[in-house]
Amino acid sequence: MARKYFGTDGIRGLTNVAPMTAEMAMKVGMAAGKHFQRGDHRHRVVIGKDTRLSGYMLESAMVAGFTSVGMDVVLLGPMPTPAVAMLTTSMRADIGVMISASHNPYSDNGIKLFGPDGYKLSDEDEAAIEALLASEVALAPAAEIGRARRVEDARGRYIHFAKSTFPDDLRLDGLKVVVDCANGAAYQVAPSALWELGAEVVAIGVEPNGKNINDQVGSTAPTTLQETVVASGAAIGIALDGDADRLIVVDETGAIVDGDQLMATIAGGWARQGRLAGGGVVATVMSNLGLERHLAAQGLGLVRTAVGDRYVLEKMRASGYNLGGEQSGHIILSDYATTGDGLVAALQVLAELQRAGAPASEVLHRFDPLPQLLKNVRFKGGQPLEAEAVKAAIAESEAELDGSGRLLIRKSGTEPLIRVMAEGEDRAQIERLVDRICDAVQKAAA
């Protein structure tokens, strides 16, 4: 059954416009709370958020929803998404909530839910919660209404956890690191963790005001990071997104290192140490063909999934892999975390850099990527991919590639966008094919 509210990463939308309203947040709290009231113990939910202005409103609404059905609430304040997942399990909570729209602008917000095991919800759980959203949820008797409390040391708990994933035999002393926290959820924890490990930290994107999250900073806008790395003479730059589950790196020359290169770096190091499970890496259909060829040259495999870190994780769990991720920088290290963790992934990259004793520009660019181009076409409604003109443009482009590259055209799971990607040996050809398909989609969506 098609889900009405849940996309590929929870519920997301423009704040104060359905479904991202305080009323909906309260209803989600009631429905999710009722769904996860299993067993006869006192039930608990952990709630974190990023730094968006609307986070206060949605947090309060969700507290009302959860407590109204008898769940106790633990409030973490601004915390990375992976910290919420980790603290959900360590605090023995029945459910975890992250209020965030990730890399989107401040005007958007979202609700991500985690089960008691710290993993994002299954399709079945989301369907059950949606069914409850459409019904009258029974409220708790007056004596059984839940309580809410704020945990003041949540940041310290996550910093300790993140540092524990860094190899015991290594230090970051003498390494100048620029960290861009996107004015988001990691604005306190990421610089602190790096400093405690010995790095000389230059922090940017650490002055959130409720409206500047992801605004010309962070993993989706790395220009400021690039400029700061070069100007400060840093060895490396680390960019997180608004909820810190995504990582992009900049080397000492200012060149960007994407998620594919980072997965190649970590995979190579773990394979040498005998730590890489499954004999390879799990990535999405968006990952560059160059990554696949690079891994194959080392006797390692690449398994592809649909776009979305939840699908990467599902494949990792089903097939015994411990490294997977997306080109966009969601990197899942299942030895440590149940979801993507930008800071933990960055620490593994820094470990490889320290072991190599060479500049980031030499260590982190592991393969030459094939020309790849992705463009987004916004649409207001309908099914533009079903238009005959769009189908014809796609078929014509596939025929022109004739097996020498790839096309990937899909609807975004979080925004009203059609994403058009092409990859191949000839950049000019790739640009022409993408423009052809985008033009057809635009006309169909008009």
CSV table of C-alpha atoms in Angstrom, one decimal:
chain,number,residue,atom,x,y,z
A,1,MET,CA,0.0,0.0,0.0
A,2,ALA,CA,1.3,3.4,-0.9
A,3,ARG,CA,2.3,5.6,2.0
A,4,LYS,CA,0.5,9.0,2.2
A,5,TYR,CA,2.9,10.8,4.6
A,6,PHE,CA,6.1,8.9,4.9
A,7,GLY,CA,8.7,9.3,2.2
A,8,THR,CA,12.2,7.7,1.8
A,9,ASP,CA,13.3,9.4,5.0
A,10,GLY,CA,10.4,10.0,7.3
A,11,ILE,CA,7.8,12.8,6.9
A,12,ARG,CA,9.1,16.1,5.4
A,13,GLY,CA,7.7,19.3,4.0
A,14,LEU,CA,7.3,23.1,4.2
A,15,THR,CA,6.7,24.1,7.8
A,16,ASN,CA,3.2,25.2,8.7
A,17,VAL,CA,1.9,23.7,5.5
A,18,ALA,CA,0.3,20.2,5.6
A,19,PRO,CA,1.6,17.7,6.5
A,20,MET,CA,4.4,19.6,8.4
A,21,THR,CA,2.2,21.3,10.9
A,22,ALA,CA,2.0,21.3,14.7
A,23,GLU,CA,-1.3,19.4,14.5
A,24,MET,CA,0.3,16.7,12.4
A,25,ALA,CA,3.3,16.5,14.7
A,26,MET,CA,1.0,15.9,17.7
A,27,LYS,CA,-0.9,13.2,15.8
A,28,VAL,CA,2.3,11.5,14.8
A,29,GLY,CA,3.3,11.5,18.4
A,30,MET,CA,0.0,9.9,19.5
A,31,ALA,CA,0.0,7.4,16.7
A,32,ALA,CA,3.7,6.4,17.0
A,33,GLY,CA,3.4,6.3,20.8
A,34,LYS,CA,0.4,4.0,20.6
A,35,HIS,CA,2.0,1.7,18.1
A,36,PHE,CA,5.1,1.2,20.2
A,37,GLN,CA,3.4,0.7,23.5
A,38,ARG,CA,4.5,-3.0,23.7
A,39,GLY,CA,5.0,-4.9,26.9
A,40,ASP,CA,4.1,-3.9,30.4
A,41,HIS,CA,7.0,-1.5,31.2
A,42,ARG,CA,6.9,2.3,31.5
A,43,HIS,CA,7.2,3.5,27.9
A,44,ARG,CA,9.7,6.1,26.8
A,45,VAL,CA,10.5,8.2,23.7
A,46,VAL,CA,13.7,10.1,23.0
A,47,ILE,CA,13.4,13.3,20.9
A,48,GLY,CA,16.2,15.3,19.3
A,49,LYS,CA,16.1,18.1,16.8
A,50,ASP,CA,18.4,20.3,14.7
A,51,THR,CA,18.5,24.1,14.9
A,52,ARG,CA,15.6,25.1,12.8
A,53,LEU,CA,13.2,27.8,14.2
A,54,SER,CA,10.3,25.5,13.7
A,55,GLY,CA,11.9,22.8,15.8
A,56,TYR,CA,10.6,24.3,19.0
A,57,MET,CA,7.0,24.2,17.7
A,58,LEU,CA,7.2,20.6,16.4
A,59,GLU,CA,9.0,19.4,19.5
A,60,SER,CA,6.3,20.8,21.8
A,61,ALA,CA,3.6,19.3,19.7
A,62,MET,CA,5.2,15.9,19.7
A,63,VAL,CA,5.7,16.0,23.5
A,64,ALA,CA,1.9,16.7,23.8
A,65,GLY,CA,1.1,13.8,21.5
A,66,PHE,CA,3.4,11.3,23.2
A,67,THR,CA,2.5,12.2,26.7
A,68,SER,CA,-1.2,12.2,25.9
A,69,VAL,CA,-1.1,8.5,25.1
A,70,GLY,CA,1.0,7.7,28.2
A,71,MET,CA,4.6,7.8,27.0
A,72,ASP,CA,7.4,9.5,28.9
A,73,VAL,CA,9.5,11.9,26.9
A,74,VAL,CA,13.3,12.5,27.1
A,75,LEU,CA,14.3,15.7,25.3
A,76,LEU,CA,17.9,15.9,23.9
A,77,GLY,CA,17.8,19.3,22.3
A,78,PRO,CA,19.9,19.9,19.2
A,79,MET,CA,21.6,16.7,18.4
A,80,PRO,CA,22.8,14.8,15.3
A,81,THR,CA,20.4,12.2,13.9
A,82,PRO,CA,22.8,9.3,14.6
A,83,ALA,CA,23.1,10.5,18.2
A,84,VAL,CA,19.3,10.1,18.6
A,85,ALA,CA,19.5,6.6,17.2
A,86,MET,CA,22.3,5.7,19.5
A,87,LEU,CA,20.6,7.2,22.6
A,88,THR,CA,17.3,5.5,21.8
A,89,THR,CA,19.0,2.2,22.4
A,90,SER,CA,21.3,3.2,25.3
A,91,MET,CA,18.3,4.8,27.1
A,92,ARG,CA,16.2,1.7,26.5
A,93,ALA,CA,13.6,3.8,24.8
A,94,ASP,CA,10.7,2.4,22.8
A,95,ILE,CA,11.0,4.9,20.0
A,96,GLY,CA,13.4,7.7,18.9
A,97,VAL,CA,12.4,10.9,17.0
A,98,MET,CA,14.6,13.3,15.1
A,99,ILE,CA,13.0,16.6,14.1
A,100,SER,CA,14.9,17.7,11.0
A,101,ALA,CA,14.8,18.2,7.3
A,102,SER,CA,18.4,17.2,6.9
A,103,HIS,CA,20.1,19.3,4.1
A,104,ASN,CA,16.9,21.3,3.2
A,105,PRO,CA,16.5,25.0,4.0
A,106,TYR,CA,15.2,26.2,7.4
A,107,SER,CA,11.7,26.7,6.0
A,108,ASP,CA,11.3,22.9,5.7
A,109,ASN,CA,11.3,20.4,8.5
A,110,GLY,CA,10.7,16.7,9.0
A,111,ILE,CA,10.1,13.9,11.4
A,112,LYS,CA,12.4,10.8,11.4
A,113,LEU,CA,11.4,7.9,13.6
A,114,PHE,CA,13.6,5.1,15.0
A,115,GLY,CA,12.5,1.8,16.5
A,116,PRO,CA,13.8,0.5,19.9
A,117,ASP,CA,16.7,-1.1,18.1
A,118,GLY,CA,17.9,2.3,16.8
A,119,TYR,CA,17.1,1.5,13.2
A,120,LYS,CA,14.7,3.5,11.0
A,121,LEU,CA,11.2,2.1,10.8
A,122,SER,CA,10.2,-0.6,8.5
A,123,ASP,CA,7.6,-0.1,5.8
A,124,GLU,CA,5.2,-2.2,7.9
A,125,ASP,CA,5.7,0.1,11.0
A,126,GLU,CA,5.2,3.2,8.9
A,127,ALA,CA,2.0,1.8,7.4
A,128,ALA,CA,0.7,0.9,10.8
A,129,ILE,CA,1.4,4.5,12.1
A,130,GLU,CA,-0.3,5.9,9.0
A,131,ALA,CA,-3.4,3.8,9.7
A,132,LEU,CA,-3.5,5.2,13.3
A,133,LEU,CA,-3.2,8.7,11.9
A,134,ALA,CA,-6.5,8.2,10.2
A,135,SER,CA,-8.2,6.9,13.3
A,136,GLU,CA,-9.1,8.1,16.8
A,137,VAL,CA,-6.2,7.1,19.1
A,138,ALA,CA,-7.3,6.3,22.6
A,139,LEU,CA,-5.9,8.7,25.2
A,140,ALA,CA,-4.3,7.7,28.5
A,141,PRO,CA,-6.3,8.1,31.7
A,142,ALA,CA,-5.4,11.2,33.7
A,143,ALA,CA,-3.2,9.3,36.1
A,144,GLU,CA,-1.2,7.7,33.3
A,145,ILE,CA,-0.3,10.7,31.2
A,146,GLY,CA,3.4,10.8,30.4
A,147,ARG,CA,6.1,13.0,31.8
A,148,ALA,CA,8.8,15.0,30.0
A,149,ARG,CA,12.3,15.7,31.1
A,150,ARG,CA,15.4,17.2,29.4
A,151,VAL,CA,18.7,15.4,29.6
A,152,GLU,CA,21.5,17.9,30.0
A,153,ASP,CA,24.5,15.6,29.3
A,154,ALA,CA,23.3,14.2,26.0
A,155,ARG,CA,26.0,16.0,24.0
A,156,GLY,CA,28.7,14.6,26.3
A,157,ARG,CA,27.4,11.0,25.8
A,158,TYR,CA,27.5,11.3,22.1
A,159,ILE,CA,31.0,12.9,22.0
A,160,HIS,CA,32.2,10.0,24.1
A,161,PHE,CA,30.6,7.5,21.8
A,162,ALA,CA,32.1,9.2,18.7
A,163,LYS,CA,35.6,9.3,20.1
A,164,SER,CA,35.4,5.6,21.0
A,165,THR,CA,35.2,4.7,17.3
A,166,PHE,CA,38.6,6.3,16.6
A,167,PRO,CA,41.5,3.8,16.8
A,168,ASP,CA,43.1,3.7,20.2
A,169,ASP,CA,46.6,3.8,18.7
A,170,LEU,CA,46.1,7.1,16.8
A,171,ARG,CA,45.9,10.8,17.7
A,172,LEU,CA,45.1,13.9,15.8
A,173,ASP,CA,47.8,16.0,17.3
A,174,GLY,CA,49.3,18.5,14.9
A,175,LEU,CA,46.5,18.1,12.3
A,176,LYS,CA,44.6,21.3,11.4
A,177,VAL,CA,41.0,20.4,10.6
A,178,VAL,CA,38.3,22.8,9.4
A,179,VAL,CA,34.9,21.5,10.3
A,180,ASP,CA,31.7,22.9,8.8
A,181,CYS,CA,28.7,22.1,10.9
A,182,ALA,CA,26.1,23.8,8.6
A,183,ASN,CA,24.8,25.8,11.5
A,184,GLY,CA,23.0,22.6,12.3
A,185,ALA,CA,22.7,19.8,14.9
A,186,ALA,CA,26.4,19.1,15.3
A,187,TYR,CA,27.5,22.7,15.9
A,188,GLN,CA,28.7,21.8,19.4
A,189,VAL,CA,29.6,18.1,19.3
A,190,ALA,CA,31.7,17.8,16.2
A,191,PRO,CA,34.3,20.6,17.0
A,192,SER,CA,34.5,19.3,20.6
A,193,ALA,CA,35.1,15.7,19.6
A,194,LEU,CA,37.8,16.6,17.1
A,195,TRP,CA,39.5,18.9,19.7
A,196,GLU,CA,39.4,16.3,22.4
A,197,LEU,CA,41.2,13.9,20.0
A,198,GLY,CA,44.0,16.4,19.6
A,199,ALA,CA,43.2,18.2,16.4
A,200,GLU,CA,43.7,21.9,15.8
A,201,VAL,CA,40.1,22.8,15.0
A,202,VAL,CA,38.8,25.7,12.8
A,203,ALA,CA,35.0,25.6,13.2
A,204,ILE,CA,32.6,27.3,10.8
A,205,GLY,CA,28.8,27.0,10.5
A,206,VAL,CA,28.6,26.9,14.3
A,207,GLU,CA,26.4,30.0,14.9
A,208,PRO,CA,22.8,28.8,14.3
A,209,ASN,CA,20.1,31.4,14.6
A,210,GLY,CA,17.1,29.3,13.6
A,211,LYS,CA,17.1,30.4,10.0
A,212,ASN,CA,20.7,29.9,8.7
A,213,ILE,CA,20.9,26.1,8.8
A,214,ASN,CA,22.5,24.8,5.5
A,215,ASP,CA,22.6,28.5,4.3
A,216,GLN,CA,25.8,28.7,2.2
A,217,VAL,CA,27.5,26.2,4.6
A,218,GLY,CA,27.5,22.5,5.1
A,219,SER,CA,27.9,19.5,2.8
A,220,THR,CA,25.6,20.7,0.1
A,221,ALA,CA,27.3,24.2,0.0
A,222,PRO,CA,31.0,23.5,0.5
A,223,THR,CA,32.4,26.7,-1.1
A,224,THR,CA,33.0,28.4,2.3
A,225,LEU,CA,34.7,25.3,3.6
A,226,GLN,CA,36.9,25.1,0.5
A,227,GLU,CA,38.0,28.7,0.9
A,228,THR,CA,38.6,28.3,4.6
A,229,VAL,CA,40.7,25.2,4.2
A,230,VAL,CA,43.0,26.9,1.7
A,231,ALA,CA,43.2,30.2,3.5
A,232,SER,CA,44.0,28.6,6.9
A,233,GLY,CA,46.5,26.1,5.5
A,234,ALA,CA,44.5,23.2,7.0
A,235,ALA,CA,45.2,19.6,6.2
A,236,ILE,CA,41.6,18.7,5.5
A,237,GLY,CA,38.0,20.1,5.7
A,238,ILE,CA,35.0,18.2,7.0
A,239,ALA,CA,31.4,19.3,6.0
A,240,LEU,CA,28.3,17.9,7.7
A,241,ASP,CA,24.7,18.6,6.8
A,242,GLY,CA,22.0,20.0,9.0
A,243,ASP,CA,21.4,16.8,11.0
A,244,ALA,CA,25.0,15.5,10.7
A,245,ASP,CA,24.2,12.2,9.1
A,246,ARG,CA,26.0,13.2,5.9
A,247,LEU,CA,29.7,13.9,5.2
A,248,ILE,CA,31.7,15.6,2.4
A,249,VAL,CA,35.4,16.2,2.7
A,250,VAL,CA,37.7,18.9,1.2
A,251,ASP,CA,41.4,18.1,0.7
A,252,GLU,CA,44.2,20.6,1.4
A,253,THR,CA,44.0,22.0,-2.1
A,254,GLY,CA,40.3,22.8,-1.7
A,255,ALA,CA,39.2,19.9,-4.0
A,256,ILE,CA,35.9,18.1,-3.0
A,257,VAL,CA,36.0,14.5,-2.0
A,258,ASP,CA,32.5,12.9,-2.3
A,259,GLY,CA,30.9,9.9,-0.6
A,260,ASP,CA,32.1,7.5,-3.3
A,261,GLN,CA,35.8,8.4,-2.8
A,262,LEU,CA,35.3,8.3,1.0
A,263,MET,CA,33.8,4.8,0.8
A,264,ALA,CA,36.7,3.7,-1.4
A,265,THR,CA,39.1,5.1,1.2
A,266,ILE,CA,37.5,3.4,4.2
A,267,ALA,CA,37.0,0.2,2.3
A,268,GLY,CA,40.7,0.0,1.3
A,269,GLY,CA,41.8,0.6,4.9
A,270,TRP,CA,39.3,-1.9,6.4
A,271,ALA,CA,40.2,-4.5,3.8
A,272,ARG,CA,43.9,-4.3,4.6
A,273,GLN,CA,43.1,-4.7,8.3
A,274,GLY,CA,40.8,-7.6,7.6
A,275,ARG,CA,37.8,-5.7,8.9
A,276,LEU,CA,35.7,-5.3,5.8
A,277,ALA,CA,32.7,-7.7,6.0
A,278,GLY,CA,30.9,-9.1,3.0
A,279,GLY,CA,33.8,-8.7,0.7
A,280,GLY,CA,32.8,-5.3,-0.6
A,281,VAL,CA,30.6,-2.2,-0.2
A,282,VAL,CA,26.9,-1.5,-0.6
A,283,ALA,CA,26.0,1.7,-2.5
A,284,THR,CA,23.1,3.1,-4.5
A,285,VAL,CA,22.5,3.3,-8.2
A,286,MET,CA,23.9,6.8,-8.0
A,287,SER,CA,27.4,5.8,-7.1
A,288,ASN,CA,30.0,6.3,-9.9
A,289,LEU,CA,31.0,3.5,-12.1
A,290,GLY,CA,34.6,4.5,-11.3
A,291,LEU,CA,34.0,3.3,-7.7
A,292,GLU,CA,32.8,-0.1,-8.9
A,293,ARG,CA,35.9,-0.5,-11.1
A,294,HIS,CA,38.2,0.6,-8.3
A,295,LEU,CA,36.8,-1.9,-5.9
A,296,ALA,CA,36.9,-4.7,-8.5
A,297,ALA,CA,40.6,-4.1,-9.1
A,298,GLN,CA,41.2,-4.8,-5.4
A,299,GLY,CA,39.0,-8.0,-5.5
A,300,LEU,CA,36.1,-6.2,-3.8
A,301,GLY,CA,32.5,-6.1,-4.9
A,302,LEU,CA,30.0,-3.3,-5.1
A,303,VAL,CA,26.3,-4.1,-4.5
A,304,ARG,CA,23.8,-1.4,-5.7
A,305,THR,CA,20.4,-0.6,-4.2
A,306,ALA,CA,17.7,2.0,-4.8
A,307,VAL,CA,18.5,5.6,-3.7
A,308,GLY,CA,18.1,6.1,0.0
A,309,ASP,CA,20.2,5.2,2.9
A,310,ARG,CA,17.4,3.0,4.3
A,311,TYR,CA,17.8,0.7,1.3
A,312,VAL,CA,21.5,0.6,1.7
A,313,LEU,CA,21.2,-0.4,5.3
A,314,GLU,CA,18.6,-3.1,4.5
A,315,LYS,CA,21.0,-4.7,2.1
A,316,MET,CA,23.9,-4.4,4.5
A,317,ARG,CA,21.9,-6.1,7.3
A,318,ALA,CA,20.5,-8.8,5.0
A,319,SER,CA,23.8,-9.7,3.4
A,320,GLY,CA,26.4,-9.2,6.1
A,321,TYR,CA,28.2,-6.0,4.9
A,322,ASN,CA,29.5,-3.4,7.4
A,323,LEU,CA,30.2,-0.5,5.0
A,324,GLY,CA,27.8,1.2,2.7
A,325,GLY,CA,26.5,4.6,1.7
A,326,GLU,CA,25.7,7.1,-0.9
A,327,GLN,CA,27.6,9.4,-3.2
A,328,SER,CA,26.0,12.3,-1.4
A,329,GLY,CA,27.9,11.5,1.8
A,330,HIS,CA,25.5,9.2,3.8
A,331,ILE,CA,28.0,6.6,5.0
A,332,ILE,CA,26.9,3.8,7.2
A,333,LEU,CA,29.4,2.0,9.3
A,334,SER,CA,27.3,-0.7,10.9
A,335,ASP,CA,30.1,-1.8,13.3
A,336,TYR,CA,29.4,1.5,15.1
A,337,ALA,CA,26.0,2.9,14.1
A,338,THR,CA,22.5,2.0,12.9
A,339,THR,CA,22.3,4.9,10.5
A,340,GLY,CA,24.6,7.3,8.6
A,341,ASP,CA,26.9,9.2,10.9
A,342,GLY,CA,28.9,12.1,9.4
A,343,LEU,CA,31.2,12.6,12.4
A,344,VAL,CA,32.0,8.9,12.9
A,345,ALA,CA,32.7,8.5,9.1
A,346,ALA,CA,35.0,11.5,9.3
A,347,LEU,CA,37.0,9.9,12.1
A,348,GLN,CA,37.5,6.8,10.0
A,349,VAL,CA,38.7,9.0,7.1
A,350,LEU,CA,41.0,10.9,9.5
A,351,ALA,CA,42.4,7.6,10.7
A,352,GLU,CA,43.3,6.6,7.2
A,353,LEU,CA,45.0,10.0,6.7
A,354,GLN,CA,47.0,9.7,9.8
A,355,ARG,CA,48.1,6.1,9.0
A,356,ALA,CA,49.2,7.1,5.5
A,357,GLY,CA,51.2,10.1,6.7
A,358,ALA,CA,50.5,11.8,3.3
A,359,PRO,CA,48.4,14.8,2.2
A,360,ALA,CA,44.7,14.3,1.8
A,361,SER,CA,45.0,15.1,-1.9
A,362,GLU,CA,47.0,11.9,-2.3
A,363,VAL,CA,45.2,9.7,0.2
A,364,LEU,CA,41.5,10.4,-0.5
A,365,HIS,CA,41.2,10.5,-4.3
A,366,ARG,CA,41.2,6.8,-4.9
A,367,PHE,CA,39.9,6.6,-8.5
A,368,ASP,CA,39.1,8.8,-11.5
A,369,PRO,CA,35.3,9.1,-11.7
A,370,LEU,CA,33.5,8.8,-15.0
A,371,PRO,CA,31.7,11.9,-16.2
A,372,GLN,CA,28.4,12.0,-14.4
A,373,LEU,CA,25.7,14.7,-14.4
A,374,LEU,CA,22.7,15.1,-12.3
A,375,LYS,CA,19.9,17.7,-12.8
A,376,ASN,CA,16.7,18.2,-11.0
A,377,VAL,CA,13.4,19.3,-12.5
A,378,ARG,CA,10.8,20.7,-10.2
A,379,PHE,CA,7.1,19.8,-10.9
A,380,LYS,CA,3.8,20.8,-9.2
A,381,GLY,CA,1.8,17.6,-9.7
A,382,GLY,CA,0.9,14.8,-12.0
A,383,GLN,CA,3.1,12.1,-13.3
A,384,PRO,CA,5.6,13.7,-15.8
A,385,LEU,CA,7.6,10.5,-16.2
A,386,GLU,CA,4.5,8.8,-17.6
A,387,ALA,CA,4.3,11.3,-20.5
A,388,GLU,CA,5.0,9.7,-23.9
A,389,ALA,CA,7.4,12.5,-24.9
A,390,VAL,CA,9.5,11.8,-21.8
A,391,LYS,CA,9.5,8.1,-22.4
A,392,ALA,CA,10.6,8.7,-26.0
A,393,ALA,CA,13.4,11.0,-24.8
A,394,ILE,CA,14.7,8.4,-22.4
A,395,ALA,CA,14.6,5.6,-25.0
A,396,GLU,CA,16.4,7.8,-27.5
A,397,SER,CA,19.1,8.6,-25.0
A,398,GLU,CA,19.5,4.9,-23.9
A,399,ALA,CA,19.9,4.0,-27.6
A,400,GLU,CA,22.6,6.6,-28.0
A,401,LEU,CA,24.6,5.4,-25.0
A,402,ASP,CA,24.4,1.9,-26.4
A,403,GLY,CA,25.7,0.2,-23.2
A,404,SER,CA,28.6,2.6,-22.7
A,405,GLY,CA,27.1,4.4,-19.8
A,406,ARG,CA,24.0,4.6,-17.5
A,407,LEU,CA,20.8,6.6,-17.3
A,408,LEU,CA,18.9,7.0,-14.0
A,409,ILE,CA,15.7,9.0,-14.0
A,410,ARG,CA,13.6,8.9,-10.8
A,411,LYS,CA,11.2,10.9,-8.7
A,412,SER,CA,12.6,12.2,-5.4
A,413,GLY,CA,11.3,10.6,-2.3
A,414,THR,CA,11.5,13.8,-0.2
A,415,GLU,CA,10.8,16.7,-2.6
A,416,PRO,CA,8.6,17.4,-5.7
A,417,LEU,CA,11.6,16.8,-8.1
A,418,ILE,CA,12.4,14.6,-11.0
A,419,ARG,CA,16.1,13.7,-10.8
A,420,VAL,CA,17.8,13.0,-14.1
A,421,MET,CA,21.3,11.4,-14.1
A,422,ALA,CA,23.5,10.2,-16.8
A,423,GLU,CA,27.0,8.7,-16.7
A,424,GLY,CA,29.4,7.7,-19.4
A,425,GLU,CA,32.8,8.1,-21.0
A,426,ASP,CA,32.0,11.3,-23.0
A,427,ARG,CA,31.1,14.4,-21.0
A,428,ALA,CA,29.6,16.3,-23.9
A,429,GLN,CA,27.4,13.4,-24.7
A,430,ILE,CA,26.2,13.1,-21.1
A,431,GLU,CA,25.4,16.8,-20.9
A,432,ARG,CA,23.4,16.6,-24.2
A,433,LEU,CA,21.4,13.6,-23.0
A,434,VAL,CA,20.6,15.0,-19.6
A,435,ASP,CA,19.4,18.3,-21.2
A,436,ARG,CA,17.2,16.4,-23.7
A,437,ILE,CA,15.4,14.5,-20.9
A,438,CYS,CA,15.1,17.5,-18.6
A,439,ASP,CA,13.6,19.5,-21.4
A,440,ALA,CA,11.0,16.8,-22.1
A,441,VAL,CA,10.2,16.5,-18.3
A,442,GLN,CA,9.8,20.3,-18.0
A,443,LYS,CA,7.4,20.4,-20.9
A,444,ALA,CA,5.4,17.5,-19.5
A,445,ALA,CA,5.3,19.1,-16.1
A,446,ALA,CA,4.2,22.5,-17.4
